[in-house]
Structures are given as C-alpha cells and as structure tokens.
Short mmCIF file of C-alpha atoms and ligand atoms in Angstrom, two decimals:
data_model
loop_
_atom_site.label_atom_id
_atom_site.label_comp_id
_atom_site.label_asym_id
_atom_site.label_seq_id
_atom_site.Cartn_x
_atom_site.Cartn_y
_atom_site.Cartn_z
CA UNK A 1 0.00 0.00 0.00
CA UNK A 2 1.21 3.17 -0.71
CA UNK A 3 1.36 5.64 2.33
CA UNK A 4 -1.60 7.55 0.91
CA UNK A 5 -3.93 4.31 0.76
CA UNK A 6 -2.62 3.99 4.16
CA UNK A 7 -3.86 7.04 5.13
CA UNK A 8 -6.97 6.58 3.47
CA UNK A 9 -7.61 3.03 5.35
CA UNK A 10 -6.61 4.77 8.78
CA UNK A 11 -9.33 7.66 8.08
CA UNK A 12 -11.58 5.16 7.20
CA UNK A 13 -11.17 3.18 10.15
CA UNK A 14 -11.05 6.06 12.87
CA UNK A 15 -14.02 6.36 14.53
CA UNK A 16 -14.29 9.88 14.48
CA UNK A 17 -16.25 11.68 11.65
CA UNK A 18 -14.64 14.24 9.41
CA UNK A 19 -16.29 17.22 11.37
CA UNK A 20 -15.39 15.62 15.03
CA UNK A 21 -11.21 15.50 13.74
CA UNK A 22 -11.40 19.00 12.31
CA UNK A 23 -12.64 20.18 15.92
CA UNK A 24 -10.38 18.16 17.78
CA UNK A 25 -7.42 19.70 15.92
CA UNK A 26 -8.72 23.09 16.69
CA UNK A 27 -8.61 22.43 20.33
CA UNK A 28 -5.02 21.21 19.72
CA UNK A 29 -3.86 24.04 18.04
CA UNK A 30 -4.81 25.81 20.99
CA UNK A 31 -2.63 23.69 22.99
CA UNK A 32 -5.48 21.45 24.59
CA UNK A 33 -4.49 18.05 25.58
CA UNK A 34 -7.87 16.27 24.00
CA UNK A 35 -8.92 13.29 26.13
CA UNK A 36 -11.57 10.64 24.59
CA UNK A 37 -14.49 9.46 25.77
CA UNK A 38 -15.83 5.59 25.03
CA UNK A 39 -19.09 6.77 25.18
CA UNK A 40 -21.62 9.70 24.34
CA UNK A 41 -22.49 9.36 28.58
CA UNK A 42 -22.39 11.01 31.81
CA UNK A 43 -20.73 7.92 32.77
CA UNK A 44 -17.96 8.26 30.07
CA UNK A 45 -17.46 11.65 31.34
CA UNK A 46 -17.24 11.13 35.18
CA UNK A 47 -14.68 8.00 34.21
CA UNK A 48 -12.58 10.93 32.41
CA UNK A 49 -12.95 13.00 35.47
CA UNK A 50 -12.15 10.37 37.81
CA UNK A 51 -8.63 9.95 35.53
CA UNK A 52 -7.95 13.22 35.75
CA UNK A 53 -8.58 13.72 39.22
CA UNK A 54 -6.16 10.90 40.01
CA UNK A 55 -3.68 12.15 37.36
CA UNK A 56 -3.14 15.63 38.64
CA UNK A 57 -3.88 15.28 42.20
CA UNK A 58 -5.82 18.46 42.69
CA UNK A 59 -9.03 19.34 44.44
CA UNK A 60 -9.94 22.74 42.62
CA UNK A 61 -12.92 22.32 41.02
CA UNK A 62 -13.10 21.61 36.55
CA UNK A 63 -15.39 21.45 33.44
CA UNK A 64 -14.84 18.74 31.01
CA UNK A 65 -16.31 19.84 27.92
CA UNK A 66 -17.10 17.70 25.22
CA UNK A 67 -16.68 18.78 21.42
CA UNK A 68 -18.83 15.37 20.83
CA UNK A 69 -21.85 16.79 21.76
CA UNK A 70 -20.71 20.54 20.12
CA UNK A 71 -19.95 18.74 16.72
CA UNK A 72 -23.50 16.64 17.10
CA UNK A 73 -25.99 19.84 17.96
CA UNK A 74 -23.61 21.87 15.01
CA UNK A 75 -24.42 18.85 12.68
CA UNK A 76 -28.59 18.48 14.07
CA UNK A 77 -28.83 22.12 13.91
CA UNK A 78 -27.90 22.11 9.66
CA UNK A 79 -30.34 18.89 9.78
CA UNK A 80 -33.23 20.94 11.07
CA UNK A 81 -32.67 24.55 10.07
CA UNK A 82 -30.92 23.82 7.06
CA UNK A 83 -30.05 27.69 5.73
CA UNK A 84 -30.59 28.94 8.98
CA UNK A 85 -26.42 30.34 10.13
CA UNK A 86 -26.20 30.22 13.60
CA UNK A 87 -24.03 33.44 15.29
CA UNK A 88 -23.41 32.15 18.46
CA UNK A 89 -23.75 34.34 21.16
CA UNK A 90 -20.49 34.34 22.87
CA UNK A 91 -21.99 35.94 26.53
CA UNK A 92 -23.88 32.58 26.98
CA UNK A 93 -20.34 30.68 27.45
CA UNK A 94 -17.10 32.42 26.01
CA UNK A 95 -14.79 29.29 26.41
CA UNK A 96 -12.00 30.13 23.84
CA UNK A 97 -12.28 26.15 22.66
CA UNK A 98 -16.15 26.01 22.29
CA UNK A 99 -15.57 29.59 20.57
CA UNK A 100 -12.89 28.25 18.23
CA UNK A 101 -14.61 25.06 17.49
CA UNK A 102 -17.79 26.77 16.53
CA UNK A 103 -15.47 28.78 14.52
CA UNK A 104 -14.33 25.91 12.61
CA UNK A 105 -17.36 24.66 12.11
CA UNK A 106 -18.66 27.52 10.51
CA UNK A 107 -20.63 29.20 13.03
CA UNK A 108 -20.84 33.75 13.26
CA UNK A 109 -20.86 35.30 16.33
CA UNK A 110 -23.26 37.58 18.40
CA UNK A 111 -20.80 39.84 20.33
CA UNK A 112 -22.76 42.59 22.55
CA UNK A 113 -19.30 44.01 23.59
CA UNK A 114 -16.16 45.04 22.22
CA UNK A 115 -14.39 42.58 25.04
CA UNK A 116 -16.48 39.57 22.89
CA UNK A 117 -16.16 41.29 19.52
CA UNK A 118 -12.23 41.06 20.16
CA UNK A 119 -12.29 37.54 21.78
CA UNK A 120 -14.09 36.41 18.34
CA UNK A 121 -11.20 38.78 16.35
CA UNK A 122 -8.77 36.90 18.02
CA UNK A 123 -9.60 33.65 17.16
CA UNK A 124 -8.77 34.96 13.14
CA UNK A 125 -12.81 34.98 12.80
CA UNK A 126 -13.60 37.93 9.75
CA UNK A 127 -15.75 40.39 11.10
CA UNK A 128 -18.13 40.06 8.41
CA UNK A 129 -19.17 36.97 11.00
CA UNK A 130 -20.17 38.52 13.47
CA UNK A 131 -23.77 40.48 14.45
CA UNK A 132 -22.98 43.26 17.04
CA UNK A 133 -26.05 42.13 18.36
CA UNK A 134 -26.83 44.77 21.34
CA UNK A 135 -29.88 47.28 20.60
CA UNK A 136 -27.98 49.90 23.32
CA UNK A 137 -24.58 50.12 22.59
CA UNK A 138 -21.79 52.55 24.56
CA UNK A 139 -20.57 55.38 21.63
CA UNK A 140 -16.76 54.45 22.86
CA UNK A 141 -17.66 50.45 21.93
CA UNK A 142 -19.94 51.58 18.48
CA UNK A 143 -16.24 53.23 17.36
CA UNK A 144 -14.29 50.18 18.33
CA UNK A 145 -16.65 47.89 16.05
CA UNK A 146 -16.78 51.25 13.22
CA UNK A 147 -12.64 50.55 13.26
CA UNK A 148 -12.60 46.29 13.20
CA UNK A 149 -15.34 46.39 10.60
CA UNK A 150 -17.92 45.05 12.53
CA UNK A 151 -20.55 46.30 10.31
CA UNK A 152 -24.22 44.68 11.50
CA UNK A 153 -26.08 45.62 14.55
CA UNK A 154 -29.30 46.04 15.98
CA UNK A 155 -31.30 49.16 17.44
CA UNK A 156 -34.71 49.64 18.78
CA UNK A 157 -34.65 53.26 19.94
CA UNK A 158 -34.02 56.80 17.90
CA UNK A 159 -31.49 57.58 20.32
CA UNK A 160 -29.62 54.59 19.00
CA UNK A 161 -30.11 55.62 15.20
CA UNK A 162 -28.27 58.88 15.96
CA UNK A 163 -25.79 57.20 17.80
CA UNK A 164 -24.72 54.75 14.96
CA UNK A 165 -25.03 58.25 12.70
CA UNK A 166 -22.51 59.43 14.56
CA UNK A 167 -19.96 56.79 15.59
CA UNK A 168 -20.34 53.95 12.45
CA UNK A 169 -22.49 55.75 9.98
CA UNK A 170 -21.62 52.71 7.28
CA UNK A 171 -22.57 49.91 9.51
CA UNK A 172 -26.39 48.46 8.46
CA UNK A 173 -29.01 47.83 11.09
CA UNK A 174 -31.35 45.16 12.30
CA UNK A 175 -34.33 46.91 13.87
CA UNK A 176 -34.52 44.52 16.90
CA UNK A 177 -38.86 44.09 17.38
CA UNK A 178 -40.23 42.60 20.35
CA UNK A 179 -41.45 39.43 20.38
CA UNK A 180 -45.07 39.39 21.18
CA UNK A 181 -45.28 36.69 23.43
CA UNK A 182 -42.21 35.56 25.65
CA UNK A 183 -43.10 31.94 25.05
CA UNK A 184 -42.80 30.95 28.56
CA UNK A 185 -39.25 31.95 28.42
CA UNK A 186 -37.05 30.98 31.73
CA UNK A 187 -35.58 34.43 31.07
CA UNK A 188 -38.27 36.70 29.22
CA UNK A 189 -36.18 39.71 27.06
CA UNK A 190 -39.40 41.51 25.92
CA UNK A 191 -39.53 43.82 29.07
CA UNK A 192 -35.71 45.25 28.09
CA UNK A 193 -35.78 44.78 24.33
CA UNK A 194 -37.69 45.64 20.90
CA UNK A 195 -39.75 47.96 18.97
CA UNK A 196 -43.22 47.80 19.95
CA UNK A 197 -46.10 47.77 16.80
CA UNK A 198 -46.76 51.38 16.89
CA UNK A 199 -42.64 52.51 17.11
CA UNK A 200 -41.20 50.47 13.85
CA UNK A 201 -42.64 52.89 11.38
CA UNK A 202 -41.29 55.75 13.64
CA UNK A 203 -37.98 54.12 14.04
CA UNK A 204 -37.31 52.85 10.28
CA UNK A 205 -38.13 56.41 9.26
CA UNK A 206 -36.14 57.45 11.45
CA UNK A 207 -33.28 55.43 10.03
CA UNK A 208 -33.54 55.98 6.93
CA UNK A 209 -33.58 60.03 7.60
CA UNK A 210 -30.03 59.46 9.24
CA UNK A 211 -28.78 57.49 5.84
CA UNK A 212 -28.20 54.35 7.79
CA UNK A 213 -29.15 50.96 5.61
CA UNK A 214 -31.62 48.68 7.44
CA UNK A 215 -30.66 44.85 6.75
CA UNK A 216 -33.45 43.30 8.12
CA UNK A 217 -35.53 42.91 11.73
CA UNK A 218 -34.44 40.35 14.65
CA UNK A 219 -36.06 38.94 17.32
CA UNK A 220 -35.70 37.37 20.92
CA UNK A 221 -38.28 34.78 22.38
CA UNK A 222 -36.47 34.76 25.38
CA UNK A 223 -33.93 32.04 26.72
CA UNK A 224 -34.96 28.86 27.67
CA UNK A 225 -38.32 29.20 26.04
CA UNK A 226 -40.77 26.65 26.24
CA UNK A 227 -43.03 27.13 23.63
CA UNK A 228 -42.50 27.07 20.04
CA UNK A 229 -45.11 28.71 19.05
CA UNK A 230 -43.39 31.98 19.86
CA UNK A 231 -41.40 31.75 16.82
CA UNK A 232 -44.22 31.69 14.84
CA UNK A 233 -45.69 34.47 16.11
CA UNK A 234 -42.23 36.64 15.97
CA UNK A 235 -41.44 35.53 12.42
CA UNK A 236 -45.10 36.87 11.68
CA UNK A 237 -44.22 40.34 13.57
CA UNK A 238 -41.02 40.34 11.64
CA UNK A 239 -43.29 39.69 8.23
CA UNK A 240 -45.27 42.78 9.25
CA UNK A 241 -41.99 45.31 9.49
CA UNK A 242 -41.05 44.10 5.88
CA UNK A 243 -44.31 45.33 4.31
CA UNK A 244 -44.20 48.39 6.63
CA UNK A 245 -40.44 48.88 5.23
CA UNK A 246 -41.68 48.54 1.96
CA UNK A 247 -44.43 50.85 2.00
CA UNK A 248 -42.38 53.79 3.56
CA UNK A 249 -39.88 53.17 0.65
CA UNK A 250 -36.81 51.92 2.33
CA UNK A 251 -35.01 49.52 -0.03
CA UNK A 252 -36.02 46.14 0.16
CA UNK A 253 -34.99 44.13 3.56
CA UNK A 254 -33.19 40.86 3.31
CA UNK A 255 -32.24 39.82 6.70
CA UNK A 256 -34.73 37.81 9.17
CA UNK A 257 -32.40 37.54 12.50
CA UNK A 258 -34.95 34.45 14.94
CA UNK A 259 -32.34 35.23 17.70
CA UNK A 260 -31.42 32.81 20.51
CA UNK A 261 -33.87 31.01 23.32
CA UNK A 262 -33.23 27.23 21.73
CA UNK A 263 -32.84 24.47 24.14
CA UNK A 264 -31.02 21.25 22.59
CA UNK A 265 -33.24 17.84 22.74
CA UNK A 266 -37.40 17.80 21.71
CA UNK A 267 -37.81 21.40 22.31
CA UNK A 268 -35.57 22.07 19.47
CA UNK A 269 -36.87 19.45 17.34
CA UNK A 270 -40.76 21.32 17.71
CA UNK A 271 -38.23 24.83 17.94
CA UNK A 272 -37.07 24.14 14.22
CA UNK A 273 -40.39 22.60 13.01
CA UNK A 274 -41.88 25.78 13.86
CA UNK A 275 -39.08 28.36 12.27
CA UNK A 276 -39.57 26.35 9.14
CA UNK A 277 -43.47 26.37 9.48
CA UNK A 278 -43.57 30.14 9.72
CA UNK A 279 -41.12 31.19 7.25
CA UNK A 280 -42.72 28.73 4.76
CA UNK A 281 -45.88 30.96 5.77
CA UNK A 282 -44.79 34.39 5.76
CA UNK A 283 -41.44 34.53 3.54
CA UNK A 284 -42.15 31.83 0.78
CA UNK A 285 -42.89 34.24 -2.25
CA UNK A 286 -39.51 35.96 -1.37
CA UNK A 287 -37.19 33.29 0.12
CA UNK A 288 -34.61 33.96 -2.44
CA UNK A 289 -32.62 37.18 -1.48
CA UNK A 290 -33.69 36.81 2.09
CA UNK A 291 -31.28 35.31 4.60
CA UNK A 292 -32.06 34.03 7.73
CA UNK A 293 -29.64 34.17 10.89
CA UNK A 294 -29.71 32.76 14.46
CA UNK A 295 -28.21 33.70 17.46
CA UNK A 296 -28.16 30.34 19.89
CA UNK A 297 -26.51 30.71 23.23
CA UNK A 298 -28.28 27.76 25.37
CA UNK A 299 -27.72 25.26 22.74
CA UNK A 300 -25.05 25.19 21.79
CA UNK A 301 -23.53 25.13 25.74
CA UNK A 302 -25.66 23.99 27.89
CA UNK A 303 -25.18 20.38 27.68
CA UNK A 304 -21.43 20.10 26.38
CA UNK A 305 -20.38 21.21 29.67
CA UNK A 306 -20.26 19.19 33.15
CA UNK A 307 -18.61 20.32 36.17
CA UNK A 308 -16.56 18.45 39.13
CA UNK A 309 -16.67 19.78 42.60
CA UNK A 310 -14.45 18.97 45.21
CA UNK A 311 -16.22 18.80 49.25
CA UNK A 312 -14.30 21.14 51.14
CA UNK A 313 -16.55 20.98 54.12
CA UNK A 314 -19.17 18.84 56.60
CA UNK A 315 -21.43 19.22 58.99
CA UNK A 316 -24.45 16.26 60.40
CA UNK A 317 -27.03 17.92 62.21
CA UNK A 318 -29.53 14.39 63.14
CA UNK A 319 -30.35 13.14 60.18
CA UNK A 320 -29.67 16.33 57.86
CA UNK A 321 -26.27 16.22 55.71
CA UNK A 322 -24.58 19.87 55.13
CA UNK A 323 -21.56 19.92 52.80
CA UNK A 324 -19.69 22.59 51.29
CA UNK A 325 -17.62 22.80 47.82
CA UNK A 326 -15.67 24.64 46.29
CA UNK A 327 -17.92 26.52 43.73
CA UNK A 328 -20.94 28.37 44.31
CA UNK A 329 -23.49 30.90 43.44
CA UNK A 330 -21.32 33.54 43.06
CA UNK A 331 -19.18 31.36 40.64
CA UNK A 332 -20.74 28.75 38.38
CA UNK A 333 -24.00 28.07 39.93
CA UNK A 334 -25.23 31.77 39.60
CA UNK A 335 -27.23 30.26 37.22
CA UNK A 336 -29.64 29.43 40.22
CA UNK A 337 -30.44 33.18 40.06
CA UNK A 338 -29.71 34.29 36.65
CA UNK A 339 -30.71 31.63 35.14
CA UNK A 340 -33.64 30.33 37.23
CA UNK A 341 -31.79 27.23 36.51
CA UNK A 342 -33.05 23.67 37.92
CA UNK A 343 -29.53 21.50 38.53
CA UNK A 344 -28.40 18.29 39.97
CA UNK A 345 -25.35 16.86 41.54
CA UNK A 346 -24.53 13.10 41.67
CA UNK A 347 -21.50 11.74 43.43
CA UNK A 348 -18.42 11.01 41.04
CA UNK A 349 -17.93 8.03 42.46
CA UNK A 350 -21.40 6.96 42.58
CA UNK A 351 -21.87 7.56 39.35
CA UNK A 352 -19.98 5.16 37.41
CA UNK A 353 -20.99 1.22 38.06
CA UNK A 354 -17.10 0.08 36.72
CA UNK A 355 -15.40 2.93 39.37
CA UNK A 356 -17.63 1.58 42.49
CA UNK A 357 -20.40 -1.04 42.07
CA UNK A 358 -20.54 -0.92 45.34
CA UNK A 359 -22.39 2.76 45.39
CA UNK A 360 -25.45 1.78 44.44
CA UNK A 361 -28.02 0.86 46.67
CA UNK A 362 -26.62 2.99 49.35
CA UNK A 363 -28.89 5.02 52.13
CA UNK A 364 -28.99 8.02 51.47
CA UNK A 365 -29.36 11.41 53.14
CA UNK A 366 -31.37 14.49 53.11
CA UNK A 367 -28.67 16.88 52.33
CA UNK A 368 -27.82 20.80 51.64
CA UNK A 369 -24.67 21.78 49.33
CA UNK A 370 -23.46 25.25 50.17
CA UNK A 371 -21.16 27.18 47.84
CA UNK A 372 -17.53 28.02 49.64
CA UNK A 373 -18.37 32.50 50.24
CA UNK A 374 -19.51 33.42 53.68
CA UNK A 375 -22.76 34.71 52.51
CA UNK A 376 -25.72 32.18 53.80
CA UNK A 377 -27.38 33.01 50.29
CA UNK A 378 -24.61 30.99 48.72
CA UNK A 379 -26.56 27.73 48.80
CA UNK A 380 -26.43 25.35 46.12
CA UNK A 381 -28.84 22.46 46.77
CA UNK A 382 -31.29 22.04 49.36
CA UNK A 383 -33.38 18.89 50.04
CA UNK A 384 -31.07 16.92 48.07
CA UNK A 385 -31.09 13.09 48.56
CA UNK A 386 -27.30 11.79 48.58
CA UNK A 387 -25.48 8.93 49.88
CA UNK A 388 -22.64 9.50 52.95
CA UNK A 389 -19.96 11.71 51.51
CA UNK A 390 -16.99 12.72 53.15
CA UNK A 391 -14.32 16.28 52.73
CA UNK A 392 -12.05 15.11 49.50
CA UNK A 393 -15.34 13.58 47.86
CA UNK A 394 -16.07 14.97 44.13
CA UNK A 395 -19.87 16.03 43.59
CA UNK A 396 -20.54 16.28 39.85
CA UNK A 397 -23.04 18.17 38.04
CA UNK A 398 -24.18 17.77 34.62
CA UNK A 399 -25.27 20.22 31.84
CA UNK A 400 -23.58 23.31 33.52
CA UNK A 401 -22.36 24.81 30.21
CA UNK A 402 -24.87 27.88 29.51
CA UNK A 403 -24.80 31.18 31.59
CA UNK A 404 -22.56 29.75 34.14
CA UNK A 405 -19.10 30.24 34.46
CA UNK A 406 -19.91 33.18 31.93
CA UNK A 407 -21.30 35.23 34.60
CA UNK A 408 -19.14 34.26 37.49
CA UNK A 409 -17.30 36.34 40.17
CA UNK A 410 -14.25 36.55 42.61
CA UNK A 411 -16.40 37.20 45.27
CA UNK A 412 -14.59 36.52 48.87
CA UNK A 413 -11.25 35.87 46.42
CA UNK A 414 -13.11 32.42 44.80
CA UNK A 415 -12.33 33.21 41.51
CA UNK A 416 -14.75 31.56 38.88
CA UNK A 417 -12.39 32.38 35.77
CA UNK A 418 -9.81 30.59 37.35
CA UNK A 419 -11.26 27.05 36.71
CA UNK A 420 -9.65 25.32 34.40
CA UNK A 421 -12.30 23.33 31.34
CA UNK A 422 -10.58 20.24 30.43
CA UNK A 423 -11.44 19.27 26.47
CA UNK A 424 -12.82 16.03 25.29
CA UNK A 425 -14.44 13.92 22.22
CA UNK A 426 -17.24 11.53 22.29
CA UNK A 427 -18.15 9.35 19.24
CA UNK A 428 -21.26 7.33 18.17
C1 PLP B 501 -28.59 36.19 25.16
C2 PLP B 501 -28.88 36.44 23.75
C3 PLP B 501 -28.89 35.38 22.84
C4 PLP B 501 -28.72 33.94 23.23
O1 PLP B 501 -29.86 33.45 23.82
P1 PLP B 501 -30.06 31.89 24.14
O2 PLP B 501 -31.37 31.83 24.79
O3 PLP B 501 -28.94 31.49 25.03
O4 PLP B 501 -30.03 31.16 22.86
C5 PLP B 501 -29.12 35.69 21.50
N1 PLP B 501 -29.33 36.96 21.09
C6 PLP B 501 -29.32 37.99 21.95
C7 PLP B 501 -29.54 39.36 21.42
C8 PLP B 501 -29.11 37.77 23.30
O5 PLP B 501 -29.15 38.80 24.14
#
C-alpha cells in the first residue's frame, strides 16, 4: 500500500467523523491536551474525570467539555434549520475552545461588547461573522466595532439611530422588534428589548432620515423558552416590518435575524419545526434574497459542559447532611439566580458502576450543598437526597455549560475564571 492508501484506510477506520477530527485539531492548536471518551455518557465523562482527578492530584474544582456533543448539535442544527447560520452568542459561554470550534465549524458570532467582539477577532474569525447584536450600545464600543469592521447591529430606539449616525455611519441595522409573546421563556427579554407595533414605522423612518441601511428585523423569544409557538408568532411580527419597510420606501430588507432562546433535545426538534413552518408561511414568495440568521446561546452550551466539585466541608445535624464545595453561586451556579436554573449533583464516584459497584443501593441522606463564600445566600442544593460523603469527595453536576461560568465572580477571592475546562471527544 502506498502511504496515501494507508492514510486513506486509517481515516476510514477512525471512529471519528470528518467534522469531530477538524474540531479536535482546533482544540489542539490551541494547545489542549484532547482526552476521549468511550461513550456519548455522563458515565464516560465522570470516568474521564475520575482519571484526571487521580492524574493531577488536585481538588480545585473543573469542566470537562465535550466537542462530541458541540460537533452533534452543530451537525442536528444544519439537519433541522438547514439555511438557517447560527451566530453564536459568545456571553452565553465564552470558552475560547467552544468559541474556536464553533469557529471551525462555521458558526458567526453575536458579540454585545467590544471585550467579545475582540475575543471572536482573536480567534482569526472575519468580522463580516459577526452580528454586534446589542440594541444599546456605549458610543466608545460603536467606534471600536466602526474601526474592526464590525458592520451589522441592531437598534430599537431613535437615540440609537443617531448614535450609529454618529460613531459607524456605514454599519447596516437590524431593527430589533419585540417578540409578542415571551413563550414561557425561563428568562423573558421583551420587558428590556424591541420595537413595539406602533414605534417600527417611527424608528425605520427614522433610520432611513439618518442614511443608515436597514438589513433586516431580529427577534428574541427569550432564553430557555418553552413554547414554540413563539417563533411563529415573531417571524409573523417580523413579516409585518417588511411590508411596513416597503411601503415607507426603504429599499427592500433581506435579513430575518430568529435570535437565541433554543434548548437542545425535543424542544428544538418542535423549535425548528416551527421556524420552518412560519417562514414557509410568511417569507415563501420571497425566500430567495432573504437570509435568515440565528443567534443560539443555550444550545449550543448547555449540555457540552459538566462540572466536578471537590467537598471542602461537613457538617451532620440528626439526620440532615450539610456539605460545602468549592464553587458556588457567586461562581458557576449563579445560574440558580440568573438563570432560574433547575440543577443536579450526583456523586463522582457513585456515578460510574465500573469505578464503584458498590455505590449503588446505598442510604442516602437528606442533604444541603453550600457554595464556599460566607454569605448564607450561597446555597447550592437544598433537600437533596445523597449517599454518605466525606471532605475530599467529588460532587458532579451535569449540563452546567450555559450562563454559568460566563457570569461568574471573585467574590470573597473564589475566583470563577480561574477554573480550568478540560477538552474532550465523544463518538457514536
Ligand atoms: C442572550 C442572547 C442570545 C442567546 O440566547 P439563548 O437563549 O442562550 O439562545 C441571543 N441573542 C441575543 C440578542 C441575546 O441577548
């Protein structure tokens, strides 16, 4: 065989897809040791964090993140939404290897903030990828983007018109409309964000009369939301600025922005039935010359992402189990109040039957998980069955990848930016 059929055989027998050894090369490049997983599992994962617990002999808490699942929602998102880009938006998770893999994947970027827009830069992303995608932007910022080329961003007040006049007269505009229901959003937008019916004529006037060139209308349904149907009733919202555009005279729109507020699994399979539904119902005479753009956050994070915990502390009061770790609300859990966030935490050596058969079946405990800070408020878990754990124990907790470490502080000198995100690959 010549070396090239060799290759060729060695390709064809890896068990990694074309897409999953493109990503795992990006992560290398940025000097990340990649660790494989047998399995697409929690258990897989809590095996790998069981390894490298024992290999570097630590007790600060760790994500492991696995590209797997990145390269899997990246390849069920072009299933579903085929034409639909997704810009992810970098403030739900800024991870420079989740930001790099997207990047090699193909993904834009929503950056609300020239700290993001130059974390994206950085990674050699063109700024024609990214959407500046903050209605009320800081004049100082707008110039930043005006210099980098950033040239799409949203608005949804005349103050913000003049603004972009001013600072980045040649960057085009997305009038940013509210959504008319929040769709039983975890985190609604709609009281913060968006044009209301009776201010887009008003504010496309308006930016037309300042010479700025309006792309197209975007939307947000909220994070988290539940119901689908919310799309449908944006995209018709966003159907009813296009005519409105058109009959003031502004040249023809072309950009339909659906925003963020998917959650991976069912709710993004009804999600993505219901983008396609409504754009098949509002935009079907026009499709061509119209592109549509997404800004997911939640998806593409939330569930690549798990998070080991080391038990720094114990207390039994009767039958009540108190234990302490070393992150907390003010670090990655914040998402308890951010993110009116519903988590879980299993015990890492529970949680594998090959580490410790013997786990299961064990009593176990009501229990409360505080964060490490002095503030009582910094409680993780209450009412939380568990089995007998003991200081040194890990306590892992799954799907802790969106609006988490993102939003973290140093509060009490428990620095969330300091823990470190180990990188790994599933397969199936
Ligand atoms: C936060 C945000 C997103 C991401 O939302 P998800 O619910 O995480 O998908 C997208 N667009 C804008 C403008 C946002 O503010």
């Amino acid at each position: 065989m010549t070396s090239e059929q060799m290759m060729k055989v060695a390709a064809e027998s890896s068990p990694w897809s074309s897409l999953q050894r493109v990503v795992m090369g990006t992560a290398r490049l940025r000097g990340q040791k990649v660790s494989t997983l047998r399995s697409r599992s929690q258990e897989a994962v809590n095996e790998l964090m069981q390894s490298i617990i024992e290999r570097e002999g630590g007790n600060e808490a760790f994500y492991v993140l696995d590209l797997g699942v990145v390269v899997d929602l990246w390849q069920k998102w072009q299933e579903a939404l085929p034409g639909v880009r997704p810009f992810y938006a970098v403030k739900c998770n800024p991870e420079p290897v989740l930001l790099s893999s997207l990047a090699t994947l193909g993904a834009g970027f929503d950056c609300a903030s020239r700290a993001e827009i130059e974390a994206v830069l950085s990674l050699g992303v063109a700024p024609d990828r990214i959407v500046y995608a903050n209605p009320c932007k800081a004049e100082t910022q707008l110039k930043y983007a005006a210099k980098v080329g950033v040239n799409l961003t949203t608005f949804d007040s005349k103050e913000e018109v003049e603004k972009i006049r001013s600072s980045h007269p040649s960057c085009e505009v997305l009038l940013r409309v509210k959504a008319q229901e929040d769709g039983g959003a975890r985190c609604p937008l709609g009281a913060k964000y968006g044009a209301l019916a009776d201010e887009v004529g008003p504010l496309l006037q308006a930016a037309q009369r300042a010479g700025l060139i309006v792309a197209g209308v975007s939307f947000h349904v909220g994070s988290g939301a539940e119901h689908a149907r919310a799309y449908t009733g944006a995209i018709s919202t966003v159907k009813n600025v296009f005519e409105t555009a058109s009959s003031l005279g502004l040249p023809r729109l072309r950009i339909v922005n659906i925003g963020g507020g998917f959650t991976a699994g069912p709710r993004f399979t009804e999600a993505s039935a219901a983008v396609r539904g409504a754009m098949n119902a509002y935009f079907s005479g026009e499709s061509s010359g119209i592109s549509v753009i997404a800004e997911p956050g939640r998806y593409f994070a939330e569930s690549a992402f798990s998070l080991a915990t080391n038990i720094i502390g114990k207390r039994v009061r009767g039958d009540l189990r108190e234990y302490w770790i070393n992150d907390g609300i003010y670090g990655s859990m914040n998402c308890l109040l951010y993110d009116h966030a519903v988590i879980t935490a299993l015990p890492l050596a529970c949680m594998s039957r090959r580490l410790n058969p013997s786990c299961h079946g064990l009593p176990k405990y009501r229990s409360t998980v505080f964060g490490p800070t002095c503030d009582a408020l910094d409680t993780v878990l209450t009412d939380h069955w568990l089995p007998e754990l003991q200081v040194g124990d890990w306590l892992v907790f799954p799907n802790m990848g969106a609006y988490t470490a993102a939003a973290g502080s140093s509060f009490n000198g428990f620095s969330t930016s300091a823990i470190c995100t180990y990188c790994a690959v599933s397969y199936y």
